[in-house]
Amino acid sequence: MNPLLKSLAPLALAAAAASGAHAADFPIKDKVVSIVVPFAAGGPTDRVARDLAEALRKPLGATVVVDNAAGAGGTIGANKVAKAQPDGHTVLLHHIGMSTQPALYRKLPFKTMEDFEFLGLVNDVPMTLIGRPTLPASNFAELRSWMNANKGKVNLANAGLGAASHLCGLMFMEAMQFDMTTVPYKGTGPAMTDLLGGQVDLMCDQTTNTSGQIEAKKVKAFGVTTAKRLTTPALKDLPTLQEVGLKGFEVTIWHGMYAPKGTPAATLKKLNDALKIALKDPEFVKKQEALGAVVVTDKRVEPAEHKKFVAAEIAKWGPVIKKAGVYAD
């Protein structure tokens, strides 16, 4: 053996052994596991993260906390995890934005498919197409007729560039082959306020934000964005947008968990095992149902399937965003 290689061999073995020891010791005693949320506290993703943190504590045998690292459409928090120590103690909870950032941002400080370990999906949140209460349409057929009679005058609210409502709106315009004036707001709250007040015509947003308004009949509801009808009382009578003629229209706001690239395989397995247990926790499931979310139980809880799913979502959203020609940078 080359003398230099011979002298380095013990060091390499020691490093490998140390790495294995750290993986075996995860989680390290008295060290917290931080779930980084790339959005502000109090929002839908933050609520999911706090419920998940509670459900993960027991199977991980560690204190799990939420770290809000908001800004730049979720890219600051995602980059924080991409650059974090790959020891399992810093993970990311991100929504559909994980798959839209590559198209929305021409310069990202990380590579979505290369700089993360995929741990599994957490939930799916359906969306609804709603309109102002004074809109002269009571079903989708009437809405389509009204839109055709008002070309150039229809506007569509969203909660800001890259928000779930923005993405859903882009797909809706694409599916309808109909240009609308998009009206971005600084959050769902002000967008919903103006919709209720009749200042804007339409919005497509998560059930976590719209179910109460629909149930109280404060807005007009025209359809859900899922492949099948929903079963929740407030939404069970709404058709899917596929039913009413928008072939292939399906948008759900999913959440997934990620670790920094290079996290040891043994640590990744412990994280994934804990996630699977958390997703079956009755209290966690109950809390998600209360938010209008559906906990993932299919093969997307497996890391490889999670990664495959995100790749498919990138392929799905890229052309829609590029056609719109709207970028976040």
Short mmCIF file of C-alpha atoms in Angstrom, two decimals:
data_model
loop_
_atom_site.label_atom_id
_atom_site.label_comp_id
_atom_site.label_asym_id
_atom_site.label_seq_id
_atom_site.Cartn_x
_atom_site.Cartn_y
_atom_site.Cartn_z
CA MET A 1 0.00 0.00 0.00
CA ASN A 2 1.13 3.55 -0.72
CA PRO A 3 2.73 4.86 2.54
CA LEU A 4 0.56 7.98 2.50
CA LEU A 5 -2.64 5.98 2.04
CA LYS A 6 -1.47 3.58 4.75
CA SER A 7 -1.01 6.45 7.19
CA LEU A 8 -4.43 7.91 6.35
CA ALA A 9 -6.34 4.63 6.63
CA PRO A 10 -6.65 4.68 10.46
CA LEU A 11 -7.95 8.26 10.29
CA ALA A 12 -10.59 7.29 7.71
CA LEU A 13 -11.69 4.34 9.82
CA ALA A 14 -11.88 6.53 12.91
CA ALA A 15 -13.98 9.11 11.05
CA ALA A 16 -16.33 6.42 9.77
CA ALA A 17 -16.65 4.95 13.24
CA ALA A 18 -17.37 8.38 14.71
CA SER A 19 -20.01 9.03 12.06
CA GLY A 20 -21.62 5.68 12.79
CA ALA A 21 -21.56 6.39 16.50
CA HIS A 22 -23.26 9.74 16.02
CA ALA A 23 -25.92 8.12 13.85
CA ALA A 24 -26.44 5.37 16.41
CA ASP A 25 -26.66 7.91 19.22
CA PHE A 26 -29.31 10.04 17.47
CA PRO A 27 -31.00 11.86 19.00
CA ILE A 28 -28.15 13.11 21.16
CA LYS A 29 -29.16 13.36 24.82
CA ASP A 30 -30.25 16.85 25.90
CA LYS A 31 -30.09 18.17 22.30
CA VAL A 32 -33.36 19.32 20.74
CA VAL A 33 -34.64 18.42 17.29
CA SER A 34 -35.65 21.62 15.47
CA ILE A 35 -38.34 21.62 12.79
CA VAL A 36 -37.58 24.65 10.63
CA VAL A 37 -40.72 26.24 9.18
CA PRO A 38 -39.91 28.69 6.35
CA PHE A 39 -42.96 30.83 7.15
CA ALA A 40 -44.19 33.03 9.98
CA ALA A 41 -45.72 31.67 13.17
CA GLY A 42 -49.49 31.29 13.13
CA GLY A 43 -49.86 30.32 9.48
CA PRO A 44 -51.14 26.97 8.12
CA THR A 45 -47.68 25.39 7.77
CA ASP A 46 -46.66 26.55 11.25
CA ARG A 47 -49.80 24.95 12.70
CA VAL A 48 -49.02 21.65 11.00
CA ALA A 49 -45.43 21.80 12.27
CA ARG A 50 -46.49 22.40 15.88
CA ASP A 51 -48.92 19.48 15.77
CA LEU A 52 -46.21 17.31 14.21
CA ALA A 53 -43.61 18.36 16.79
CA GLU A 54 -45.92 17.18 19.55
CA ALA A 55 -46.51 13.83 17.81
CA LEU A 56 -42.79 13.27 17.17
CA ARG A 57 -41.57 13.78 20.73
CA LYS A 58 -42.47 10.35 22.03
CA PRO A 59 -41.21 8.18 19.12
CA LEU A 60 -37.99 10.22 18.90
CA GLY A 61 -37.46 10.37 22.65
CA ALA A 62 -36.37 13.99 22.33
CA THR A 63 -37.58 17.52 22.74
CA VAL A 64 -38.89 18.75 19.38
CA VAL A 65 -39.27 22.49 18.78
CA VAL A 66 -40.43 24.67 15.88
CA ASP A 67 -38.03 27.26 14.46
CA ASN A 68 -39.72 29.87 12.23
CA ALA A 69 -37.27 31.14 9.61
CA ALA A 70 -39.58 33.16 7.36
CA GLY A 71 -38.84 35.24 4.29
CA ALA A 72 -38.23 35.18 0.55
CA GLY A 73 -41.15 32.88 -0.17
CA GLY A 74 -39.84 30.09 2.03
CA THR A 75 -36.33 29.98 0.53
CA ILE A 76 -34.57 31.40 3.63
CA GLY A 77 -35.79 28.59 5.87
CA ALA A 78 -35.14 25.93 3.25
CA ASN A 79 -31.59 27.21 2.74
CA LYS A 80 -31.03 27.22 6.51
CA VAL A 81 -31.71 23.47 6.58
CA ALA A 82 -29.73 22.78 3.40
CA LYS A 83 -26.68 24.37 5.08
CA ALA A 84 -27.29 22.87 8.56
CA GLN A 85 -25.19 20.22 10.27
CA PRO A 86 -26.40 16.88 8.84
CA ASP A 87 -26.92 15.19 12.18
CA GLY A 88 -30.71 14.85 12.22
CA HIS A 89 -31.26 17.61 14.75
CA THR A 90 -32.37 20.15 12.12
CA VAL A 91 -35.15 19.21 9.71
CA LEU A 92 -37.43 21.16 7.40
CA LEU A 93 -41.20 21.14 7.07
CA HIS A 94 -42.18 22.73 3.76
CA HIS A 95 -45.28 22.75 1.60
CA ILE A 96 -45.85 22.68 -2.17
CA GLY A 97 -43.43 25.61 -2.43
CA MET A 98 -40.61 23.06 -2.33
CA SER A 99 -41.59 22.11 -5.89
CA THR A 100 -42.44 25.57 -7.23
CA GLN A 101 -39.34 27.43 -6.03
CA PRO A 102 -37.14 26.08 -8.87
CA ALA A 103 -39.42 27.87 -11.39
CA LEU A 104 -40.39 30.93 -9.32
CA TYR A 105 -36.77 31.78 -8.47
CA ARG A 106 -34.21 32.04 -11.24
CA LYS A 107 -31.45 31.98 -8.61
CA LEU A 108 -31.81 29.66 -5.64
CA PRO A 109 -29.11 29.24 -2.98
CA PHE A 110 -29.75 25.48 -2.97
CA LYS A 111 -30.70 22.66 -5.32
CA THR A 112 -34.04 21.17 -4.34
CA MET A 113 -33.42 17.64 -5.58
CA GLU A 114 -29.75 17.47 -4.55
CA ASP A 115 -29.28 19.32 -1.26
CA PHE A 116 -31.87 17.51 0.89
CA GLU A 117 -32.69 14.05 2.18
CA PHE A 118 -36.39 13.33 1.67
CA LEU A 119 -38.08 11.93 4.78
CA GLY A 120 -41.74 11.53 3.74
CA LEU A 121 -44.93 13.47 3.14
CA VAL A 122 -47.12 14.54 6.06
CA ASN A 123 -50.49 15.70 4.73
CA ASP A 124 -52.55 16.98 1.81
CA VAL A 125 -54.72 20.09 2.10
CA PRO A 126 -57.47 20.46 -0.54
CA MET A 127 -58.39 23.79 -2.09
CA THR A 128 -61.65 25.43 -3.09
CA LEU A 129 -62.65 27.93 -5.77
CA ILE A 130 -64.72 30.66 -4.14
CA GLY A 131 -66.25 33.98 -5.20
CA ARG A 132 -67.54 37.20 -3.67
CA PRO A 133 -71.00 36.90 -2.11
CA THR A 134 -72.50 39.32 -4.65
CA LEU A 135 -71.27 37.35 -7.66
CA PRO A 136 -74.27 36.64 -9.97
CA ALA A 137 -73.52 32.92 -10.24
CA SER A 138 -74.57 30.01 -8.03
CA ASN A 139 -72.76 27.11 -9.72
CA PHE A 140 -69.82 26.56 -12.02
CA ALA A 141 -71.85 26.62 -15.24
CA GLU A 142 -73.25 30.00 -14.29
CA LEU A 143 -69.78 31.18 -13.29
CA ARG A 144 -68.36 30.21 -16.69
CA SER A 145 -71.17 32.11 -18.47
CA TRP A 146 -70.62 35.16 -16.27
CA MET A 147 -66.87 35.09 -16.94
CA ASN A 148 -67.38 34.85 -20.70
CA ALA A 149 -69.76 37.82 -20.56
CA ASN A 150 -67.20 39.85 -18.60
CA LYS A 151 -63.93 39.20 -20.43
CA GLY A 152 -61.25 41.66 -19.42
CA LYS A 153 -63.07 42.56 -16.22
CA VAL A 154 -62.69 39.44 -14.03
CA ASN A 155 -60.11 39.57 -11.24
CA LEU A 156 -58.59 36.86 -9.10
CA ALA A 157 -57.16 37.48 -5.62
CA ASN A 158 -54.20 35.66 -4.09
CA ALA A 159 -52.18 35.84 -0.88
CA GLY A 160 -48.97 36.86 -2.62
CA LEU A 161 -46.44 35.62 -5.16
CA GLY A 162 -45.79 31.91 -4.71
CA ALA A 163 -48.63 31.47 -2.21
CA ALA A 164 -50.92 28.46 -2.55
CA SER A 165 -53.72 30.72 -3.79
CA HIS A 166 -51.39 32.21 -6.41
CA LEU A 167 -50.40 28.78 -7.73
CA CYS A 168 -53.97 27.52 -7.80
CA GLY A 169 -55.04 30.69 -9.59
CA LEU A 170 -52.38 30.24 -12.27
CA MET A 171 -53.56 26.69 -12.91
CA PHE A 172 -57.20 27.81 -12.98
CA MET A 173 -56.48 30.43 -15.65
CA GLU A 174 -54.50 27.84 -17.62
CA ALA A 175 -57.31 25.27 -17.40
CA MET A 176 -59.97 27.82 -18.35
CA GLN A 177 -57.82 29.37 -21.08
CA PHE A 178 -59.07 32.67 -19.72
CA ASP A 179 -57.00 35.72 -18.77
CA MET A 180 -57.87 37.40 -15.48
CA THR A 181 -56.37 40.30 -13.58
CA THR A 182 -54.52 38.82 -10.62
CA VAL A 183 -54.59 40.86 -7.42
CA PRO A 184 -51.81 39.90 -4.97
CA TYR A 185 -52.17 40.64 -1.25
CA LYS A 186 -49.82 40.40 1.70
CA GLY A 187 -51.43 37.28 3.08
CA THR A 188 -54.72 35.39 2.97
CA GLY A 189 -56.38 37.58 5.60
CA PRO A 190 -56.52 40.81 3.58
CA ALA A 191 -57.36 38.89 0.39
CA MET A 192 -60.32 37.21 2.08
CA THR A 193 -61.46 40.53 3.57
CA ASP A 194 -61.65 42.14 0.13
CA LEU A 195 -63.38 39.07 -1.34
CA LEU A 196 -66.02 39.21 1.40
CA GLY A 197 -66.42 42.92 0.76
CA GLY A 198 -66.87 42.43 -2.98
CA GLN A 199 -63.68 44.26 -4.03
CA VAL A 200 -62.39 41.18 -5.87
CA ASP A 201 -64.27 38.45 -7.74
CA LEU A 202 -62.61 35.08 -7.18
CA MET A 203 -59.99 33.28 -5.12
CA CYS A 204 -58.70 29.71 -4.95
CA ASP A 205 -57.46 28.85 -1.46
CA GLN A 206 -56.93 26.10 1.10
CA THR A 207 -59.87 24.54 2.92
CA THR A 208 -58.18 25.57 6.17
CA ASN A 209 -58.97 29.16 5.17
CA THR A 210 -62.25 28.75 3.27
CA SER A 211 -64.38 26.08 4.97
CA GLY A 212 -65.71 28.41 7.67
CA GLN A 213 -66.62 31.09 5.14
CA ILE A 214 -68.37 28.54 2.91
CA GLU A 215 -70.27 27.01 5.82
CA ALA A 216 -71.42 30.47 6.95
CA LYS A 217 -72.46 31.25 3.34
CA LYS A 218 -70.30 34.36 3.33
CA VAL A 219 -68.82 33.43 -0.06
CA LYS A 220 -69.98 31.63 -3.20
CA ALA A 221 -68.34 28.20 -3.58
CA PHE A 222 -67.92 26.63 -7.03
CA GLY A 223 -65.78 23.53 -6.61
CA VAL A 224 -62.95 21.65 -4.93
CA THR A 225 -59.55 20.93 -6.44
CA THR A 226 -59.34 17.25 -5.49
CA ALA A 227 -59.86 14.23 -7.75
CA LYS A 228 -62.80 13.08 -5.61
CA ARG A 229 -65.43 15.00 -3.70
CA LEU A 230 -64.67 15.81 -0.09
CA THR A 231 -66.67 14.32 2.78
CA THR A 232 -66.50 17.16 5.31
CA PRO A 233 -70.00 18.53 6.04
CA ALA A 234 -69.34 22.05 4.78
CA LEU A 235 -67.89 20.85 1.46
CA LYS A 236 -69.54 17.50 0.70
CA ASP A 237 -72.00 18.97 -1.83
CA LEU A 238 -69.35 20.78 -3.85
CA PRO A 239 -68.37 19.19 -7.19
CA THR A 240 -64.74 18.70 -8.14
CA LEU A 241 -63.45 21.05 -10.82
CA GLN A 242 -62.76 17.97 -12.91
CA GLU A 243 -66.46 17.09 -12.74
CA VAL A 244 -67.46 20.46 -14.14
CA GLY A 245 -65.16 20.20 -17.14
CA LEU A 246 -61.61 21.14 -16.09
CA LYS A 247 -60.00 17.87 -17.09
CA GLY A 248 -57.04 16.82 -14.94
CA PHE A 249 -57.42 19.80 -12.60
CA GLU A 250 -56.05 18.70 -9.24
CA VAL A 251 -54.26 20.90 -6.73
CA THR A 252 -53.51 19.99 -3.14
CA ILE A 253 -51.18 21.79 -0.78
CA TRP A 254 -49.01 19.04 0.65
CA HIS A 255 -46.40 19.19 3.38
CA GLY A 256 -43.21 17.13 3.53
CA MET A 257 -40.24 16.72 5.87
CA TYR A 258 -36.58 17.00 4.84
CA ALA A 259 -33.09 16.72 6.35
CA PRO A 260 -29.78 18.17 5.13
CA LYS A 261 -27.95 16.15 2.48
CA GLY A 262 -25.41 13.81 4.02
CA THR A 263 -27.41 12.95 7.13
CA PRO A 264 -26.38 9.38 8.10
CA ALA A 265 -28.63 6.60 6.83
CA ALA A 266 -29.26 5.28 10.35
CA THR A 267 -30.41 8.72 11.48
CA LEU A 268 -32.67 9.10 8.44
CA LYS A 269 -34.28 5.77 9.25
CA LYS A 270 -34.95 6.85 12.84
CA LEU A 271 -36.51 10.08 11.60
CA ASN A 272 -38.66 8.28 9.04
CA ASP A 273 -39.72 5.62 11.55
CA ALA A 274 -40.73 8.36 14.01
CA LEU A 275 -42.63 10.21 11.27
CA LYS A 276 -44.63 7.09 10.40
CA ILE A 277 -45.59 6.65 14.07
CA ALA A 278 -46.53 10.34 14.36
CA LEU A 279 -48.78 10.15 11.30
CA LYS A 280 -50.78 7.40 13.00
CA ASP A 281 -51.11 9.27 16.28
CA PRO A 282 -54.90 9.68 16.85
CA GLU A 283 -54.49 13.16 18.32
CA PHE A 284 -52.37 14.32 15.39
CA VAL A 285 -54.87 12.91 12.87
CA LYS A 286 -57.73 14.60 14.73
CA LYS A 287 -55.96 17.96 14.70
CA GLN A 288 -55.23 17.69 10.98
CA GLU A 289 -58.82 16.81 10.18
CA ALA A 290 -59.90 19.90 12.09
CA LEU A 291 -57.70 21.95 9.74
CA GLY A 292 -59.31 20.31 6.69
CA ALA A 293 -56.11 18.35 6.00
CA VAL A 294 -55.77 14.67 5.13
CA VAL A 295 -52.87 12.80 6.77
CA VAL A 296 -50.81 10.86 4.24
CA THR A 297 -51.11 7.09 4.56
CA ASP A 298 -49.89 6.00 1.11
CA LYS A 299 -46.41 5.10 -0.15
CA ARG A 300 -45.35 8.78 -0.19
CA VAL A 301 -44.40 8.36 3.48
CA GLU A 302 -41.37 6.47 2.12
CA PRO A 303 -38.34 8.68 1.33
CA ALA A 304 -37.85 7.40 -2.23
CA GLU A 305 -41.52 7.89 -3.09
CA HIS A 306 -41.52 11.33 -1.48
CA LYS A 307 -38.58 12.36 -3.67
CA LYS A 308 -40.24 10.93 -6.79
CA PHE A 309 -43.44 12.84 -5.96
CA VAL A 310 -41.60 16.17 -5.57
CA ALA A 311 -39.83 15.63 -8.91
CA ALA A 312 -43.23 15.08 -10.56
CA GLU A 313 -44.60 18.23 -8.92
CA ILE A 314 -41.64 20.26 -10.22
CA ALA A 315 -42.40 18.98 -13.71
CA LYS A 316 -46.09 19.85 -13.24
CA TRP A 317 -45.69 23.41 -11.97
CA GLY A 318 -42.64 24.54 -13.95
CA PRO A 319 -44.44 25.09 -17.28
CA VAL A 320 -47.43 26.79 -15.58
CA ILE A 321 -45.21 29.30 -13.77
CA LYS A 322 -42.94 29.92 -16.76
CA LYS A 323 -45.92 30.52 -19.03
CA ALA A 324 -47.22 33.13 -16.61
CA GLY A 325 -43.80 34.82 -16.76
CA VAL A 326 -43.93 35.90 -13.12
CA TYR A 327 -40.79 35.44 -11.04
CA ALA A 328 -40.04 36.08 -7.39
CA ASP A 329 -36.53 37.45 -8.01
#
